mmCIF file of C-alpha atoms and ligand atoms in Angstrom:
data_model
loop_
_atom_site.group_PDB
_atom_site.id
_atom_site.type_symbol
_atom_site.label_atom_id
_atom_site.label_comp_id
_atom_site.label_asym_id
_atom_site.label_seq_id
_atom_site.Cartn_x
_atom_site.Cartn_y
_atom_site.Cartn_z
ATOM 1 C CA UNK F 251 0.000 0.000 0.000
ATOM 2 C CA UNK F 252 2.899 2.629 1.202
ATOM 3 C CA UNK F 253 4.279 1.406 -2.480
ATOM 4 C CA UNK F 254 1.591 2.369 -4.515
ATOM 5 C CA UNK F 255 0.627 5.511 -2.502
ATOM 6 C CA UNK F 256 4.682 6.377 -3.086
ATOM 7 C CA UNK F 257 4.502 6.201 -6.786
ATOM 8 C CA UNK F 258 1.313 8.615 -6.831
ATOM 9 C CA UNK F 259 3.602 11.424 -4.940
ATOM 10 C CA UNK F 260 6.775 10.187 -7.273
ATOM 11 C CA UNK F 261 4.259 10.744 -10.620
ATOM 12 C CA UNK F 262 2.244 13.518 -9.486
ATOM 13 C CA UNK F 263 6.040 15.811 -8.664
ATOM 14 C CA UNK F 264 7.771 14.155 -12.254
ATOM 15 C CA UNK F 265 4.882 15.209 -14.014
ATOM 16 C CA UNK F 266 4.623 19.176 -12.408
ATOM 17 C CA UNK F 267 8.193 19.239 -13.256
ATOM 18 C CA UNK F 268 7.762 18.562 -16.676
ATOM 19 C CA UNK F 269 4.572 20.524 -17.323
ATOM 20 C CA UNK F 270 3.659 23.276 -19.403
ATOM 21 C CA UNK F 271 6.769 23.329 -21.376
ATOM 22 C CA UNK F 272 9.125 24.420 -18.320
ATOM 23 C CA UNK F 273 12.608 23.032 -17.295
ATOM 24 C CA UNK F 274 14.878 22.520 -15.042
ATOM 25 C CA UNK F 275 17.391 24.918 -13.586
ATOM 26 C CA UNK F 276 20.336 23.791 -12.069
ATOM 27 C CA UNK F 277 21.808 25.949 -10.027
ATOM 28 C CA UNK F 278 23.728 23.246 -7.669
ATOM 29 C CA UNK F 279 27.357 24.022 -8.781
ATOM 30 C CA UNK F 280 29.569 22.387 -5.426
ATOM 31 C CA UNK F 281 31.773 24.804 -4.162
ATOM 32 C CA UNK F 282 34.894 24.119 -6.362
ATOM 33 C CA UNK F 283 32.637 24.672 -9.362
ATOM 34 C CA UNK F 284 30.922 27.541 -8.636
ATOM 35 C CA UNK F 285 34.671 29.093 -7.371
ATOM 36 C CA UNK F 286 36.160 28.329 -9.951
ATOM 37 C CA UNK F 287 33.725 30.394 -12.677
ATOM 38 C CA UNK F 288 33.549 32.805 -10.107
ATOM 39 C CA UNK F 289 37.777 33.074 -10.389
ATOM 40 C CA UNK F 290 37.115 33.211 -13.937
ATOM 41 C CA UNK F 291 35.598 36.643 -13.744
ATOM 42 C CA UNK F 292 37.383 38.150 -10.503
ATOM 43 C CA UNK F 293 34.479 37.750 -7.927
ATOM 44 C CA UNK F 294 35.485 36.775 -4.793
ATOM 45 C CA UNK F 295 35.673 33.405 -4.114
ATOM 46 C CA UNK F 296 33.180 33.844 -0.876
ATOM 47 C CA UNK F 297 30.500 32.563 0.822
ATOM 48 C CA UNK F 298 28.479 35.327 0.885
ATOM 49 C CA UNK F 299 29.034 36.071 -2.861
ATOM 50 C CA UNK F 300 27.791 32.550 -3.074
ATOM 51 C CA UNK F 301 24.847 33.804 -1.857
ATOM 52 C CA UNK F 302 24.772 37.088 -3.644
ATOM 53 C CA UNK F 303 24.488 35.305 -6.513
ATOM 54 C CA UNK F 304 21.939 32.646 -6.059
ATOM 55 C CA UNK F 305 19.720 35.792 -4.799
ATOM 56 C CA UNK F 306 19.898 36.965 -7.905
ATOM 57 C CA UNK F 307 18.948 33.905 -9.492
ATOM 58 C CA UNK F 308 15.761 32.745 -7.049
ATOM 59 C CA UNK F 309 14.313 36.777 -7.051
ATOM 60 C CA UNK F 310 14.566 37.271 -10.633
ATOM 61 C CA UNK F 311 11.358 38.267 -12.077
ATOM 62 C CA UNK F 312 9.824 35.897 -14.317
ATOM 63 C CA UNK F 313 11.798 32.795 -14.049
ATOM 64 C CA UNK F 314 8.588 30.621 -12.947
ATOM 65 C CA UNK F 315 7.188 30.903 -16.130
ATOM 66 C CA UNK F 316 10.203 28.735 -17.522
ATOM 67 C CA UNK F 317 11.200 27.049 -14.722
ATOM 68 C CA UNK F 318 9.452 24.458 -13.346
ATOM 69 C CA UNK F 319 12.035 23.133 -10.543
ATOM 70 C CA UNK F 320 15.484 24.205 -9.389
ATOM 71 C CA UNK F 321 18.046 22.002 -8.355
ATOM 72 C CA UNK F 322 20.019 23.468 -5.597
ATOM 73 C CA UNK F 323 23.352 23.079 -3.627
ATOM 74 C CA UNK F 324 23.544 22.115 0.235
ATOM 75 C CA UNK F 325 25.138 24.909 1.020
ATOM 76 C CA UNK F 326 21.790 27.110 -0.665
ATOM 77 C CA UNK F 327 19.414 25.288 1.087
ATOM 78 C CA UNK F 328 19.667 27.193 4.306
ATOM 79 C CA UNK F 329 20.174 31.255 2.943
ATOM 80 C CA UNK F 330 17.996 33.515 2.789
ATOM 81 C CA UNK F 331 17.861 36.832 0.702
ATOM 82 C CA UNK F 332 19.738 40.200 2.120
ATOM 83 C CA UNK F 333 15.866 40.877 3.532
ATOM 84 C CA UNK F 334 16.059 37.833 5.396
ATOM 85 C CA UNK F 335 13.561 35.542 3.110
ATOM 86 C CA UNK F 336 14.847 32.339 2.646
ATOM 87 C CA UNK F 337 15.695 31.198 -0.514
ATOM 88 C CA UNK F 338 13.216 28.174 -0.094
ATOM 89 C CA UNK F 339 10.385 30.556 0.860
ATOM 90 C CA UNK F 340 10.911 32.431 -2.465
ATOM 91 C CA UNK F 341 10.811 29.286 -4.872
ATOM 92 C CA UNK F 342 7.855 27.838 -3.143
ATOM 93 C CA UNK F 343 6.163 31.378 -3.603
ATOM 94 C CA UNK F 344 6.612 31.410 -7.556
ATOM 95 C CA UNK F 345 5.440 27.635 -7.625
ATOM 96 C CA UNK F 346 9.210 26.610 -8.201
ATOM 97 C CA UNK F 347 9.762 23.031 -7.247
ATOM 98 C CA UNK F 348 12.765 22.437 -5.044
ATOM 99 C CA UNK F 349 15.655 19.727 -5.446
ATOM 100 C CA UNK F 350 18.785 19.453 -4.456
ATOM 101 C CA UNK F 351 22.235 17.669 -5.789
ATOM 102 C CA UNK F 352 22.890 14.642 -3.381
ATOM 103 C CA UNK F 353 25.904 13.430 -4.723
ATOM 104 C CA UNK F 354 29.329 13.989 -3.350
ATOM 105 C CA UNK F 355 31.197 14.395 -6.765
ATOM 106 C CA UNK F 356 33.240 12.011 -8.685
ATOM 107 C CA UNK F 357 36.548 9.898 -7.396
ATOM 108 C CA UNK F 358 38.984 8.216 -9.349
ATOM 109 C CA UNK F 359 38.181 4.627 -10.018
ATOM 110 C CA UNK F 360 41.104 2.774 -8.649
ATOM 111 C CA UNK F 361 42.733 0.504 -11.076
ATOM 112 C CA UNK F 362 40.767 2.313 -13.958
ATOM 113 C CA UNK F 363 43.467 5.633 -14.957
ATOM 114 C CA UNK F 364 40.921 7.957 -16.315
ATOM 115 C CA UNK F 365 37.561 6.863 -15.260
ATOM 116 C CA UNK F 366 35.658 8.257 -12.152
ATOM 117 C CA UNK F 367 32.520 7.079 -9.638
ATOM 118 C CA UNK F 368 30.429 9.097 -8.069
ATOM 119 C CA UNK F 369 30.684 9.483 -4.138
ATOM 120 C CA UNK F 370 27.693 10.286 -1.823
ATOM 121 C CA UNK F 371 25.281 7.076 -1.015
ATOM 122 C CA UNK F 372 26.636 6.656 2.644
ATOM 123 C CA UNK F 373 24.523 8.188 4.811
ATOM 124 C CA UNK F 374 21.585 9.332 1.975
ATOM 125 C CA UNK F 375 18.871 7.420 3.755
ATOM 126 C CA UNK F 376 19.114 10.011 6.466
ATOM 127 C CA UNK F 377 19.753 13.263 4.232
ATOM 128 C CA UNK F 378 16.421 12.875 1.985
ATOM 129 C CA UNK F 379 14.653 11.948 5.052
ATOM 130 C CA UNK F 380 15.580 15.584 6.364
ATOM 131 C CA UNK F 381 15.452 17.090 2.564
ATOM 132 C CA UNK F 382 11.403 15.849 2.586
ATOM 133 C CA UNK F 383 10.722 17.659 5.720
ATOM 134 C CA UNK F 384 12.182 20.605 4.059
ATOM 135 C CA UNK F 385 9.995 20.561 1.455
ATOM 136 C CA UNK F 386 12.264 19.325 -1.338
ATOM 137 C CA UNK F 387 10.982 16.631 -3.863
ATOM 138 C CA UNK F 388 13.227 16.075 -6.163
ATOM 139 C CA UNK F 389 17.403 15.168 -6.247
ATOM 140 C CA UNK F 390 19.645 14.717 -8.512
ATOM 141 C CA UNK F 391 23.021 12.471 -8.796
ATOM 142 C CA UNK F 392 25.839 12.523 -11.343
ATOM 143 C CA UNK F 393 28.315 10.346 -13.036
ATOM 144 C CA UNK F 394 30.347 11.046 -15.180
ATOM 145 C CA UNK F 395 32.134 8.819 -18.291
ATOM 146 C CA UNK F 396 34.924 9.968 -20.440
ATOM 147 C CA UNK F 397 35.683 8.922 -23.587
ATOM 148 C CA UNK F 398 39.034 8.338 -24.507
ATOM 149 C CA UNK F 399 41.648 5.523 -26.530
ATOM 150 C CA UNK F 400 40.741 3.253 -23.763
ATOM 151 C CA UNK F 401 38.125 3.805 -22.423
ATOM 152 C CA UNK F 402 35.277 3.868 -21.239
ATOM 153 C CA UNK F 403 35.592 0.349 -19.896
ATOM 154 C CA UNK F 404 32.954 -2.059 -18.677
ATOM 155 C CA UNK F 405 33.796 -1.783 -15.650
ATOM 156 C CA UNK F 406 33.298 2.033 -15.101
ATOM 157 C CA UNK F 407 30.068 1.990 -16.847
ATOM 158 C CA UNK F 408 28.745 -0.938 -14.272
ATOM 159 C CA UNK F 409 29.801 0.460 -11.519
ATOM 160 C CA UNK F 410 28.707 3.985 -12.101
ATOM 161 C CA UNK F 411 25.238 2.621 -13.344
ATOM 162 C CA UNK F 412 24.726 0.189 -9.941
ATOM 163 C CA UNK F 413 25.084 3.423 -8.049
ATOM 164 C CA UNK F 414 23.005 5.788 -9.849
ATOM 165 C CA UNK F 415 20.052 3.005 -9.998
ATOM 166 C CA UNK F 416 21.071 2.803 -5.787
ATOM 167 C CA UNK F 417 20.817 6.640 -5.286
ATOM 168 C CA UNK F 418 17.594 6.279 -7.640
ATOM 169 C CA UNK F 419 15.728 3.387 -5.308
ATOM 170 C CA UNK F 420 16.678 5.418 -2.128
ATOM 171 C CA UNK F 421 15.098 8.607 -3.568
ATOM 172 C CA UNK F 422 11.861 7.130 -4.205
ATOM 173 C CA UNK F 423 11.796 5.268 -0.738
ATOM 174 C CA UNK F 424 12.317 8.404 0.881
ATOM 175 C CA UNK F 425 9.148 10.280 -1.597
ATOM 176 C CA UNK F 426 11.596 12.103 -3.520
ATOM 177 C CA UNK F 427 11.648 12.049 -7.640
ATOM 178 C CA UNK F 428 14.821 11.199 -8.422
ATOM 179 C CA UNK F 429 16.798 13.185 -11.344
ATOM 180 C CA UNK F 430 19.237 10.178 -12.970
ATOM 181 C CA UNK F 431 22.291 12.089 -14.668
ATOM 182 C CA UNK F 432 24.434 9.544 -16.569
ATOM 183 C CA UNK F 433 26.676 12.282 -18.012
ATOM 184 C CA UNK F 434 29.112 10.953 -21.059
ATOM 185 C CA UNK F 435 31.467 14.212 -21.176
ATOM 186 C CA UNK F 436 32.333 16.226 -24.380
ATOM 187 C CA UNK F 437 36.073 16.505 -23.874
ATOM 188 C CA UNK F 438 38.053 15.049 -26.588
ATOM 189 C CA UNK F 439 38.031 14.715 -30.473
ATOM 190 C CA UNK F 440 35.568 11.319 -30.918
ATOM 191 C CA UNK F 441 33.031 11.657 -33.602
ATOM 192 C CA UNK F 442 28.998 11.874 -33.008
ATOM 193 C CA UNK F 443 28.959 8.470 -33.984
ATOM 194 C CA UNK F 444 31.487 7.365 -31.506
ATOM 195 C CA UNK F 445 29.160 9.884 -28.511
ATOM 196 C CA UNK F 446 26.083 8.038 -29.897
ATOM 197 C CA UNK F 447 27.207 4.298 -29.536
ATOM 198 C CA UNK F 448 28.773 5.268 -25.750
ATOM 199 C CA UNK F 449 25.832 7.145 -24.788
ATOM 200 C CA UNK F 450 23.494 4.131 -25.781
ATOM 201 C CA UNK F 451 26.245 1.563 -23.775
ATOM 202 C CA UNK F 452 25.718 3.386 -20.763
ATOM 203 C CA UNK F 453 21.997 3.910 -21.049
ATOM 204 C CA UNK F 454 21.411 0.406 -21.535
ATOM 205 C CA UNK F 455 23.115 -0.544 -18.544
ATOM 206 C CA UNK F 456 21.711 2.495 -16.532
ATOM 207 C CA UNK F 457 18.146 1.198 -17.094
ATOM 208 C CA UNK F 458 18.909 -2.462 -16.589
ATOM 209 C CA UNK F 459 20.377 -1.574 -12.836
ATOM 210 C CA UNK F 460 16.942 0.603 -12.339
ATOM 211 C CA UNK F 461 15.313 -2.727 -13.386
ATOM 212 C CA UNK F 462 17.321 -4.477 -11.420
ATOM 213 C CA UNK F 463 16.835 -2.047 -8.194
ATOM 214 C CA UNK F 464 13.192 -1.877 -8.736
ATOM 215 C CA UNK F 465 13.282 1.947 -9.637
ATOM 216 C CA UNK F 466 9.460 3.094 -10.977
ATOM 217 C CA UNK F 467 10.384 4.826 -13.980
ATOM 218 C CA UNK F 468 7.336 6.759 -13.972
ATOM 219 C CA UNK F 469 8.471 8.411 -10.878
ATOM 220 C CA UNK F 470 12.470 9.174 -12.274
ATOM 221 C CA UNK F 471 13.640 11.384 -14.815
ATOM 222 C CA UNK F 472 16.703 11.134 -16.987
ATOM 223 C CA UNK F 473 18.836 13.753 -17.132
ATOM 224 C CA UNK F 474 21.541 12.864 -20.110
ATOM 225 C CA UNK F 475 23.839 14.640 -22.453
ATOM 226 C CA UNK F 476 22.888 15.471 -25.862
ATOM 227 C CA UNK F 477 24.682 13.190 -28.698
ATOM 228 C CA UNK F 478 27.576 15.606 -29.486
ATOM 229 C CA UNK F 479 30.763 15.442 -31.318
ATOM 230 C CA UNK F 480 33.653 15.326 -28.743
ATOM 231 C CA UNK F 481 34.686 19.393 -28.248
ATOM 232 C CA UNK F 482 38.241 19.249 -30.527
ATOM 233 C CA UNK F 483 36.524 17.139 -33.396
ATOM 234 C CA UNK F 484 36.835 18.598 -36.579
ATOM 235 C CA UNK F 485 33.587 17.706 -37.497
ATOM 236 C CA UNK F 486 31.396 19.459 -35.432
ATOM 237 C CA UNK F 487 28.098 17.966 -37.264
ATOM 238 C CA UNK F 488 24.902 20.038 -38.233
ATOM 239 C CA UNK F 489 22.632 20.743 -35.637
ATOM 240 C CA UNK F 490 19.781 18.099 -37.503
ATOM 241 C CA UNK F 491 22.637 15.506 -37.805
ATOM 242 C CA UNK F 492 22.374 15.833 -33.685
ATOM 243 C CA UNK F 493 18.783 15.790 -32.883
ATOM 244 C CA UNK F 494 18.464 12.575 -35.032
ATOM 245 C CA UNK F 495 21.402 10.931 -33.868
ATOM 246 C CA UNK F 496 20.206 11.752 -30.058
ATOM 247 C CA UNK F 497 16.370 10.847 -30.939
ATOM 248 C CA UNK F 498 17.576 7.986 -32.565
ATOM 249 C CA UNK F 499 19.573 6.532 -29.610
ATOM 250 C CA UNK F 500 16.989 7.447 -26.833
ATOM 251 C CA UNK F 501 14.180 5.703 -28.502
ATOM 252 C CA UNK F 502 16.425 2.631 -28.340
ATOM 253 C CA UNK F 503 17.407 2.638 -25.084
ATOM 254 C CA UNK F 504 14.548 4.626 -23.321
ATOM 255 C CA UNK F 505 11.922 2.917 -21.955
ATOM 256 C CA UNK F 506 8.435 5.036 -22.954
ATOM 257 C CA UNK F 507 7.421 4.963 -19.310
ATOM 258 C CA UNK F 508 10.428 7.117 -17.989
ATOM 259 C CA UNK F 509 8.618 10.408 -16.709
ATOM 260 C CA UNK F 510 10.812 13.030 -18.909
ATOM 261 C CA UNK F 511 14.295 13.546 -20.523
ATOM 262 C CA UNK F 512 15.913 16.787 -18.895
ATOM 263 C CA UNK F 513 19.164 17.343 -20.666
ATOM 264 C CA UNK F 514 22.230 18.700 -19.123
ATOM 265 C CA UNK F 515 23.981 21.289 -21.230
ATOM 266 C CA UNK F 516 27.754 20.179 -20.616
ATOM 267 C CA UNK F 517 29.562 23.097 -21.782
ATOM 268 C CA UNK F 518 27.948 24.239 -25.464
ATOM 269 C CA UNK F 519 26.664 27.436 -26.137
ATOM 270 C CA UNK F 520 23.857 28.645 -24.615
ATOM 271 C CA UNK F 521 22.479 29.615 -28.119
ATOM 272 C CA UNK F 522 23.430 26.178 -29.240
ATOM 273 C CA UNK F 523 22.012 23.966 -26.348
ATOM 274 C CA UNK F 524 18.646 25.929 -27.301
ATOM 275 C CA UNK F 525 18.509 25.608 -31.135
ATOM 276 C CA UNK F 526 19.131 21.825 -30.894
ATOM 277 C CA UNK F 527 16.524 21.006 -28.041
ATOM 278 C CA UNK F 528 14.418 23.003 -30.417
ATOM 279 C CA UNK F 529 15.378 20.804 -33.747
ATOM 280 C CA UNK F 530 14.465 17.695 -31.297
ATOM 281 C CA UNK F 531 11.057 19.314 -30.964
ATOM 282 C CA UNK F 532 11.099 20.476 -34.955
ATOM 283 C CA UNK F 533 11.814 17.297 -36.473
ATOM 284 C CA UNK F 534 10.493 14.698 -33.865
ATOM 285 C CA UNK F 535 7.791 16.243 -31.602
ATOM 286 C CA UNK F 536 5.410 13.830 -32.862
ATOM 287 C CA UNK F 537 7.112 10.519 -32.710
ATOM 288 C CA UNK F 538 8.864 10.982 -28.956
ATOM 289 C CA UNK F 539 6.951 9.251 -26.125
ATOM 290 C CA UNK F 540 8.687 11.128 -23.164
ATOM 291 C CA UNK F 541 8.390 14.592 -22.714
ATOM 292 C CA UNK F 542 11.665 15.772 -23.606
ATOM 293 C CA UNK F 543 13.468 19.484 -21.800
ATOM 294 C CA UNK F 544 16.128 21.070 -20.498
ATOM 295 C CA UNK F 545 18.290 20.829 -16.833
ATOM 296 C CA UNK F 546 20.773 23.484 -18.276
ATOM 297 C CA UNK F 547 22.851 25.450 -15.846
ATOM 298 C CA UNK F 548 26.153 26.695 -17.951
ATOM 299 C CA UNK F 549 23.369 27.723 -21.031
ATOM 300 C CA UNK F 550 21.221 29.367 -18.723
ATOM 301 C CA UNK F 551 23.648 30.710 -16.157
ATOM 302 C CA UNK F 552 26.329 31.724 -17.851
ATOM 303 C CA UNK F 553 25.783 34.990 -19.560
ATOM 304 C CA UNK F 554 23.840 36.442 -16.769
ATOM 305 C CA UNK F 555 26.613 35.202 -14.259
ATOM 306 C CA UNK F 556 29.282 37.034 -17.001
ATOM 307 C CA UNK F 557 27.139 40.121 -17.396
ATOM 308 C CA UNK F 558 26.410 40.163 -12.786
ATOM 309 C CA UNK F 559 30.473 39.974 -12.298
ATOM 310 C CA UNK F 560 30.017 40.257 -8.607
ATOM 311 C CA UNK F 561 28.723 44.374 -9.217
ATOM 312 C CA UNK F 562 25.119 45.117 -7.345
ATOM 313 C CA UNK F 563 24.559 47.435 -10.155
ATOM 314 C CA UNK F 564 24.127 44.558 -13.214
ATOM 315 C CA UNK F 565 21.771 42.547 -10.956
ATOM 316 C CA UNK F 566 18.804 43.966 -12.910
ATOM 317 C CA UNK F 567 20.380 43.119 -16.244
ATOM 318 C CA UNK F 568 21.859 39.544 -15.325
ATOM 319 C CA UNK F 569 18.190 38.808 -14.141
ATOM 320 C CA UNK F 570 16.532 39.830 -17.515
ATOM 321 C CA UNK F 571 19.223 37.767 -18.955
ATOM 322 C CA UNK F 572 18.616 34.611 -16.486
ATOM 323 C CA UNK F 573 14.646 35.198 -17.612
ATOM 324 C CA UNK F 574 15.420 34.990 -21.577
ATOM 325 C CA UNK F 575 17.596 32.331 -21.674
ATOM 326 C CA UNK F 576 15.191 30.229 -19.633
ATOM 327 C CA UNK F 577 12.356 31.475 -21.735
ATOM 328 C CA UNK F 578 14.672 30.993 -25.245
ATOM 329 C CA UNK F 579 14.749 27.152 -23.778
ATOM 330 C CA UNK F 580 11.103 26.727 -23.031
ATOM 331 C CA UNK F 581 10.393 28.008 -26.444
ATOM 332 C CA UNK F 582 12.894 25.449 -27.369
ATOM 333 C CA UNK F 583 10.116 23.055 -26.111
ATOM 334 C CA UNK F 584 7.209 24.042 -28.207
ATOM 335 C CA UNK F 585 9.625 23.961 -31.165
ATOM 336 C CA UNK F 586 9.485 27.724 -31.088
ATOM 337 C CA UNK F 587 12.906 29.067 -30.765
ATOM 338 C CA UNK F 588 14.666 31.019 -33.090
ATOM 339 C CA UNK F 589 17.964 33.506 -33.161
ATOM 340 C CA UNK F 590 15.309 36.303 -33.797
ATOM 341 C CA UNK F 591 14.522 35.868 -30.050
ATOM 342 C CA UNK F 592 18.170 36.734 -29.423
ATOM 343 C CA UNK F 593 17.712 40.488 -30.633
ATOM 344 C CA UNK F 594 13.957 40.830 -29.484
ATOM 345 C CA UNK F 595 14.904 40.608 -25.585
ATOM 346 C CA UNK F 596 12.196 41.582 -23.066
ATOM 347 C CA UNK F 597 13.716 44.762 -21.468
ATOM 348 C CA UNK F 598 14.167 44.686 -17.534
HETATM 349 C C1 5MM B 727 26.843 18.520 -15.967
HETATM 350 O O1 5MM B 727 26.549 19.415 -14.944
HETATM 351 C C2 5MM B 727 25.177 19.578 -14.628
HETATM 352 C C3 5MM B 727 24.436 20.342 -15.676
HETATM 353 O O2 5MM B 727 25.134 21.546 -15.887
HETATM 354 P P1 5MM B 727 25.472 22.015 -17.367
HETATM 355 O O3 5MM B 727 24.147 22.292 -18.011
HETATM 356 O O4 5MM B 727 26.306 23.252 -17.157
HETATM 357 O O5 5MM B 727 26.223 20.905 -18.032
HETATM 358 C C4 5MM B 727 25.098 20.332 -13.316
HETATM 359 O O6 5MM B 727 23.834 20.198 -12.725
HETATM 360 C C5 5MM B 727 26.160 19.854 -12.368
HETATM 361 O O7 5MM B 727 25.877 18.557 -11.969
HETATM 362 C C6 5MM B 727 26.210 20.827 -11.208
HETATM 363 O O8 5MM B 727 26.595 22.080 -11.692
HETATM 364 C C7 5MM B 727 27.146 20.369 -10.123
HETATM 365 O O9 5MM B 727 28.406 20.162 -10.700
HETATM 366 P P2 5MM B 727 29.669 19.899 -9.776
HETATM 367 O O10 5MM B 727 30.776 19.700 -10.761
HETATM 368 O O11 5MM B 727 29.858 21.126 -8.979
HETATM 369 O O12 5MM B 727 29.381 18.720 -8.939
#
């Protein structure tokens, strides 16, 4: 009985988070990530510019109309805005679902030069049973596979998959939907062909531990990478030659009953990350059985964090920047999108 009245909560908060053509935001960077692109552009490495920033991101205006759940960091969880308000509060007021990254980052796989597994399952029973009280209802855990001359191996794909699918049964114990982010990186020069046969390795073996752990895929969503050429490929491959190749792999590997496909963004442009979710939409809208959106953070984030710099005075115009890129990718959803949207901004 506690099962079945489970997977009601688990569909009822996958399908709010993929409703009405939002997406995800992830704003969960760990410390060392978030330092390290605040280094990039000389604001202080600090935990109150830490918070700075992710004030700007929960109060600005808008954002709930393209964003139907944010994924936060620990550390976020417990701030509140310069009024006092706490970040939570604000979210919850706009209708903003609340998740949070649960996984510890990834380790290097001893024995395996090169390949990684994700830290963070000890002690995660206890951690979403304090995360529900809070309010949160959704997590999300990340691995990460490389491609390389050797690799990935077997191994590192098994491994990584048996603890996602572990993270994934513990989520839904505990009432909370849990985001699954097998992430196959874009660093290196192997084709789209090469990306698409990896990515469809690891998916397969992703969804045959969920099996295996007795994961409800209506009550999980996937959040992938796209099928890309590695970063220093020559070919860089037109953007249809991507949505088909990615279409073509998830519809192989994807069971229909997953509750959505959030994609991570993994370090394109946030111009590009848009017009390809959008050629997904264009050219296969009608054959996909999953709903099918965005988890972006870099091409959401990024030119609003570039344009904030750490200076009170481009808050204003970060936000309205923050607003259109989540917007540009919601468009992306209804097949909408196009560079004209890049010159007809809504002003602040
Ligand atoms: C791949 O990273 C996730 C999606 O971000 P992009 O759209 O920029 O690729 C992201 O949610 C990531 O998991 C968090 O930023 C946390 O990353 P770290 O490296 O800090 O654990």
């Amino acid at each position: 009985m506690r099962v079945m009245m489970n997977l009601q909560e688990l569909k009822h908060t996958a399908q709010r988070l993929m409703a009405n053509d939002k997406g995800l935001l992830a704003m969960d960077e760990s410390l060392g990530t978030c330092n390290k692109r605040f280094k990039a552009l000389g604001i202080p490495e600090t935990e109150e510019y830490r918070r700075q920033y992710r004030e700007l991101i929960v109060t600005t205006p808008h954002l709930e109309e393209s964003i139907s759940g944010a994924i936060l960091f620990e550390e976020t969880l417990y701030q509140k805005t310069e009024t006092g308000t706490p970040f939570l509060e604000i979210l919850d007021h706009k209708g903003i679902i609340t998740g949070i990254k649960v996984d510890q980052g990834a380790v290097a796989l001893p024995g395996f030069p090169a390949e990684q597994v994700t830290e963070g399952l000890d002690g995660m029973q206890n951690r979403l049973a304090t995360y529900y009280k809070l309010g949160l209802r959704f997590a999300k855990f990340r691995a990460v596979i490389n491609i390389g001359r050797d690799t990935p191996t077997n191994t590192a794909i098994r491994i990584n998959a048996v603890t996602l699918a572990r993270y994934a049964a513990l989520c839904q114990e505990a009432g909370i939907v849990p985001v699954v982010e097998p992430e196959v990186l874009m660093d290196g020069d192997h084709t789209l062909h090469q990306c698409a046969e990896v990515t469809r390795t690891v998916l397969k073996e992703v969804f045959n531990e969920l099996y295996e752990q007795r994961v409800q895929l209506e009550g999980m969503i996937l959040k992938p990478n796209m099928v890309l050429p590695g970063l220093s490929c020559q070919d860089q491959s037109h953007i249809e030659d991507i949505a088909a190749e990615t279409i073509s792999c998830f519809l192989q590997v994807v069971p229909a009953a997953v509750a959505g496909i959030a994609f991570l963004s993994g370090g394109q442009s946030a111009t590009l990350a848009s017009a390809r979710l959008n050629m997904m939409h264009q050219k296969f809208g009608t054959v996909i059985p999953w709903p099918l959106t965005f988890s972006f953070s870099r091409a959401i984030q990024q030119p609003a964090l570039e344009k904030w710099s750490g200076k009170a005075e481009n808050v204003a115009a970060a936000q309205q920047m923050l607003a259109h890129r989540a917007a540009c990718n919601s468009a992306a959803r209804r097949a909408e999108y196009s560079p004209s949207m890049e010159t007809n901004k809504r002003e602040p």
